[in-house]
């Protein structure tokens, strides 16, 4: 079955600390991978995407992610978080069909504490 | 430029009533997607439009759900005889192409069925 798994439902972290949000995907989804962020009462905003090429992808707001084919992972990292990074983060992949529909993980709530 | 817009932003309805949710995609985007975000199910794909046709309706949960798109632009998601389990945030996204095109999301319509 097509699936994207986010291993942590909540990640609390102190301001200016590094953070990693973990994501694994099943081999039945494509390797077009995305991270989206959702601030309260807002839609989803694209942070970064991996389509091909370099396995280290840099996105907005200082986030980056590394595609690891052997471990079927696409973990999101930031070296120093800010209070404003508090939000829900979704990992997603295209399904195996060619329609471009996204398969989402369950989301990880990042809670940045002062 | 203008992003994806959705209306209404909030909708409260009584069980058994019909509701219509509207999505205005980014101008020129040929691909349009509807997703549903609920507490128990996370983010789920509902339907995909390419132009005015819907080649993938596989995510519609029942025949009470239908959608159309006219003029290759505005889309309407209709839920007939609403049930309490239909309460969720309905998100629309558009893309300039399928495949590797980035999907841009609207702010969503929050539906509450009493």
Coordinates of N, CA, C and O in Angstrom, one line a residue, chain A residues 13-104:
Chain A
X13 N 10.8 21.4 21.3 CA 12.2 21.8 21.2 C 12.4 23.2 21.7 O 11.4 24.0 21.6
X14 N 13.5 23.5 22.3 CA 13.7 24.9 22.7 C 14.2 25.8 21.6 O 14.9 25.3 20.6
X15 N 13.9 27.1 21.7 CA 14.4 28.0 20.7 C 15.9 28.0 20.5 O 16.6 27.8 21.5
X16 N 16.3 28.1 19.3 CA 17.7 28.1 18.9 C 18.3 26.7 18.9 O 19.5 26.5 18.5
X17 N 17.6 25.7 19.3 CA 18.1 24.3 19.2 C 17.9 23.7 17.8 O 17.0 24.2 17.1
X18 N 18.7 22.7 17.4 CA 18.4 22.0 16.1 C 17.2 21.1 16.3 O 16.8 20.7 17.3
X19 N 16.6 20.8 15.1 CA 15.5 19.9 15.1 C 15.5 19.0 13.9 O 16.0 19.4 12.8
X20 N 15.0 17.8 14.0 CA 14.8 16.9 12.9 C 13.4 16.3 13.0 O 13.1 15.7 14.0
X21 N 12.7 16.4 11.9 CA 11.4 15.8 11.8 C 11.5 14.6 10.8 O 12.0 14.8 9.7
X22 N 11.1 13.4 11.3 CA 11.4 12.2 10.5 C 10.2 11.8 9.6 O 9.1 11.9 10.0
X23 N 10.6 11.3 8.4 CA 9.6 10.9 7.4 C 10.2 9.7 6.7 O 11.3 9.7 6.2
X24 N 9.4 8.6 6.6 CA 9.7 7.5 5.8 C 8.6 7.2 4.8 O 7.4 7.5 5.1
X25 N 8.9 6.7 3.6 CA 7.9 6.5 2.6 C 8.0 5.0 2.1 O 9.1 4.4 2.2
X26 N 6.9 4.5 1.7 CA 6.9 3.2 1.2 C 7.4 3.1 -0.3 O 7.3 4.1 -1.0
X27 N 7.9 2.0 -0.6 CA 8.5 1.8 -2.0 C 7.4 2.0 -3.1 O 7.7 2.1 -4.2
X28 N 6.1 1.9 -2.7 CA 5.1 2.0 -3.7 C 4.7 3.4 -4.1 O 3.9 3.6 -5.0
X29 N 5.2 4.4 -3.4 CA 5.0 5.8 -3.8 C 6.2 6.2 -4.7 O 7.2 5.6 -4.7
X30 N 6.0 7.3 -5.4 CA 7.0 7.8 -6.2 C 8.1 8.4 -5.4 O 7.9 8.6 -4.2
X31 N 9.2 8.7 -5.9 CA 10.3 9.4 -5.1 C 10.2 10.9 -5.4 O 11.3 11.6 -5.4
X32 N 9.1 11.4 -5.7 CA 8.9 12.9 -5.7 C 8.3 13.2 -4.3 O 7.2 12.8 -3.9
X33 N 9.1 13.8 -3.5 CA 8.9 14.0 -2.1 C 8.8 15.5 -1.7 O 9.5 16.3 -2.2
X34 N 7.9 15.8 -0.7 CA 7.6 17.2 -0.4 C 7.5 17.3 1.2 O 7.2 16.4 1.9
X35 N 7.9 18.5 1.6 CA 7.5 18.9 3.0 C 6.7 20.2 2.9 O 7.1 21.1 2.2
X36 N 5.5 20.1 3.6 CA 4.7 21.3 3.7 C 4.6 21.7 5.1 O 4.7 20.9 6.0
X37 N 4.3 23.0 5.4 CA 4.1 23.5 6.7 C 2.7 24.1 6.7 O 2.2 24.7 5.7
X38 N 2.0 24.0 7.9 CA 0.7 24.5 8.0 C 0.7 25.3 9.4 O 0.8 24.7 10.4
X39 N 0.5 26.6 9.2 CA 0.3 27.4 10.4 C -1.1 27.4 10.8 O -2.0 27.1 10.0
X40 N -1.5 27.7 12.1 CA -2.8 27.6 12.5 C -3.8 28.4 11.6 O -3.6 29.5 11.2
X41 N -4.9 27.7 11.3 CA -6.0 28.2 10.5 C -5.5 28.7 9.1 O -6.1 29.6 8.5
X42 N -4.5 28.1 8.6 CA -4.0 28.4 7.2 C -3.9 27.2 6.4 O -4.0 26.1 6.9
X43 N -3.7 27.4 5.1 CA -3.5 26.3 4.2 C -2.1 25.8 4.3 O -1.3 26.2 5.2
X44 N -1.7 24.9 3.4 CA -0.4 24.3 3.4 C 0.6 25.2 2.5 O 0.2 25.6 1.5
X45 N 1.8 25.3 3.0 CA 2.8 26.1 2.3 C 4.0 25.2 2.0 O 4.4 24.5 2.9
X46 N 4.4 25.1 0.8 CA 5.5 24.3 0.4 C 6.8 24.8 1.1 O 7.2 25.9 0.9
X47 N 7.5 23.9 1.8 CA 8.8 24.2 2.3 C 9.9 23.8 1.4 O 10.9 24.6 1.1
X48 N 9.9 22.6 0.8 CA 10.9 22.1 -0.1 C 10.4 20.9 -0.8 O 9.4 20.3 -0.4
X49 N 11.1 20.5 -1.9 CA 10.7 19.3 -2.6 C 11.9 18.6 -3.2 O 12.9 19.3 -3.5
X50 N 11.8 17.3 -3.3 CA 12.9 16.5 -4.0 C 12.2 15.9 -5.2 O 11.3 15.1 -5.1
X51 N 12.8 16.2 -6.4 CA 12.3 15.5 -7.6 C 13.4 14.6 -8.2 O 13.1 13.5 -8.7
X52 N 14.6 15.1 -8.2 CA 15.8 14.4 -8.7 C 17.0 15.2 -8.3 O 16.9 16.3 -7.8
X53 N 18.2 14.6 -8.7 CA 19.4 15.3 -8.5 C 20.0 15.2 -7.1 O 19.9 14.2 -6.5
X54 N 20.5 16.3 -6.6 CA 21.2 16.3 -5.3 C 20.2 15.8 -4.2 O 19.1 16.2 -4.2
X55 N 20.8 14.9 -3.4 CA 19.9 14.4 -2.3 C 19.7 15.3 -1.2 O 18.8 15.1 -0.3
X56 N 20.4 16.4 -1.1 CA 20.2 17.4 0.0 C 19.5 18.6 -0.7 O 20.0 19.2 -1.6
X57 N 18.3 18.8 -0.1 CA 17.4 19.8 -0.7 C 17.3 21.0 0.3 O 17.0 20.7 1.5
X58 N 17.5 22.2 -0.2 CA 17.3 23.3 0.7 C 16.0 24.0 0.4 O 15.6 24.1 -0.8
X59 N 15.3 24.5 1.5 CA 14.0 25.1 1.3 C 14.0 26.5 1.9 O 15.0 27.1 2.2
X60 N 12.7 26.9 2.1 CA 12.6 28.2 2.7 C 12.7 28.2 4.2 O 12.7 27.1 4.8
X61 N 12.9 29.4 4.8 CA 13.0 29.5 6.2 C 14.1 28.7 6.9 O 14.0 28.4 8.1
X62 N 15.2 28.4 6.1 CA 16.3 27.7 6.7 C 16.2 26.2 6.8 O 17.1 25.6 7.4
X63 N 15.1 25.6 6.3 CA 14.9 24.2 6.4 C 15.7 23.5 5.3 O 15.8 24.0 4.2
X64 N 16.1 22.3 5.5 CA 16.6 21.4 4.5 C 16.2 20.0 4.8 O 15.8 19.6 5.9
X65 N 16.3 19.1 3.8 CA 15.9 17.7 3.9 C 16.9 16.9 3.1 O 17.4 17.4 2.1
X66 N 17.1 15.7 3.5 CA 17.9 14.8 2.8 C 17.2 13.5 2.3 O 16.6 12.8 3.2
X67 N 17.2 13.3 1.0 CA 16.6 12.1 0.5 C 17.6 10.9 0.6 O 18.8 11.0 0.2
X68 N 17.1 9.8 1.2 CA 18.0 8.6 1.4 C 17.2 7.4 0.8 O 16.3 6.9 1.5
X69 N 17.6 7.0 -0.3 CA 16.9 6.0 -1.0 C 17.0 4.6 -0.3 O 16.0 3.9 -0.2
X70 N 18.2 4.3 0.2 CA 18.4 3.0 0.8 C 17.5 2.9 2.1 O 17.1 1.8 2.5
X71 N 17.3 4.0 2.8 CA 16.5 4.0 4.0 C 15.1 4.4 3.8 O 14.3 4.5 4.7
X72 N 14.7 4.7 2.6 CA 13.4 5.3 2.2 C 13.0 6.4 3.1 O 11.9 6.3 3.7
X73 N 13.9 7.3 3.3 CA 13.6 8.4 4.3 C 13.8 9.8 3.6 O 14.5 9.9 2.6
X74 N 13.1 10.7 4.2 CA 13.2 12.1 3.7 C 13.0 13.0 5.0 O 12.0 13.7 5.1
X75 N 14.0 13.0 5.8 CA 13.9 13.8 7.1 C 14.2 15.2 6.9 O 15.1 15.7 6.1
X76 N 13.5 16.0 7.6 CA 13.5 17.5 7.6 C 14.4 18.0 8.8 O 14.2 17.5 9.9
X77 N 15.2 19.0 8.5 CA 16.1 19.5 9.5 C 16.2 21.0 9.5 O 16.0 21.6 8.5
X78 N 16.5 21.5 10.7 CA 16.8 23.0 10.8 C 17.8 23.1 11.9 O 17.6 22.6 13.0
X79 N 18.9 23.8 11.6 CA 20.0 23.9 12.7 C 19.6 24.7 13.9 O 20.2 24.5 15.0
X80 N 18.7 25.7 13.7 CA 18.4 26.5 14.8 C 16.9 27.0 14.6 O 16.7 27.8 13.7
X81 N 16.0 26.6 15.5 CA 14.6 27.0 15.3 C 14.3 28.2 16.0 O 14.9 28.6 17.0
X82 N 13.2 28.9 15.5 CA 12.6 30.1 16.1 C 11.2 29.8 16.6 O 10.6 28.8 16.1
X83 N 10.8 30.6 17.5 CA 9.4 30.5 18.0 C 8.4 30.5 16.8 O 7.4 29.7 16.8
X84 N 8.7 31.2 15.8 CA 7.8 31.3 14.6 C 7.7 30.1 13.8 O 6.9 29.9 12.9
X85 N 8.6 29.1 14.1 CA 8.6 27.8 13.4 C 7.5 26.9 14.0 O 7.3 25.8 13.4
X86 N 6.9 27.3 15.1 CA 5.8 26.5 15.7 C 4.7 26.3 14.7 O 4.1 27.3 14.2
X87 N 4.4 25.1 14.3 CA 3.4 24.8 13.2 C 3.3 23.3 13.1 O 4.0 22.5 13.8
X88 N 2.5 22.9 12.2 CA 2.4 21.4 11.8 C 3.1 21.2 10.5 O 2.9 22.0 9.6
X89 N 3.8 20.2 10.4 CA 4.6 19.9 9.3 C 4.2 18.5 8.7 O 4.0 17.5 9.4
X90 N 4.0 18.5 7.3 CA 3.5 17.3 6.6 C 4.6 16.9 5.6 O 5.0 17.7 4.8
X91 N 4.9 15.6 5.6 CA 5.7 15.0 4.6 C 4.7 14.4 3.6 O 3.6 13.9 4.0
X92 N 5.0 14.5 2.3 CA 4.1 14.0 1.3 C 4.9 13.4 0.1 O 6.0 13.8 -0.1
X93 N 4.3 12.6 -0.6 CA 4.8 12.0 -1.9 C 3.7 11.8 -2.9 O 2.6 11.7 -2.5
X94 N 4.1 11.9 -4.2 CA 3.2 11.6 -5.2 C 2.8 10.1 -5.1 O 3.7 9.3 -4.9
X95 N 1.5 9.8 -5.3 CA 1.1 8.4 -5.4 C 1.7 7.8 -6.7 O 2.3 8.5 -7.5
X96 N 1.5 6.5 -6.8 CA 2.1 5.8 -8.0 C 1.4 6.1 -9.3 O 1.9 5.8 -10.3
X97 N 0.2 6.7 -9.2 CA -0.5 7.0 -10.5 C 0.2 8.3 -11.0 O 1.0 8.9 -10.4
X98 N -0.2 8.6 -12.2 CA 0.4 9.8 -12.8 C -0.5 11.1 -12.7 O -0.4 12.0 -13.4
X99 N -1.4 11.0 -11.7 CA -2.3 12.2 -11.5 C -1.7 13.3 -10.7 O -2.3 14.4 -10.6
X100 N -0.6 13.0 -10.0 CA 0.0 14.0 -9.1 C -0.7 14.1 -7.8 O -0.4 15.0 -7.0
X101 N -1.6 13.2 -7.4 CA -2.2 13.3 -6.1 C -1.2 13.0 -5.1 O -0.3 12.2 -5.2
X102 N -1.3 13.8 -4.0 CA -0.3 13.6 -2.9 C -0.8 12.7 -1.8 O -2.0 12.7 -1.4
X103 N 0.1 11.8 -1.4 CA -0.1 11.0 -0.2 C 0.6 11.6 0.9 O 1.9 11.9 0.9
X104 N -0.1 11.9 2.0 CA 0.5 12.7 3.1 C 0.7 11.8 4.3 O 0.0 10.8 4.6

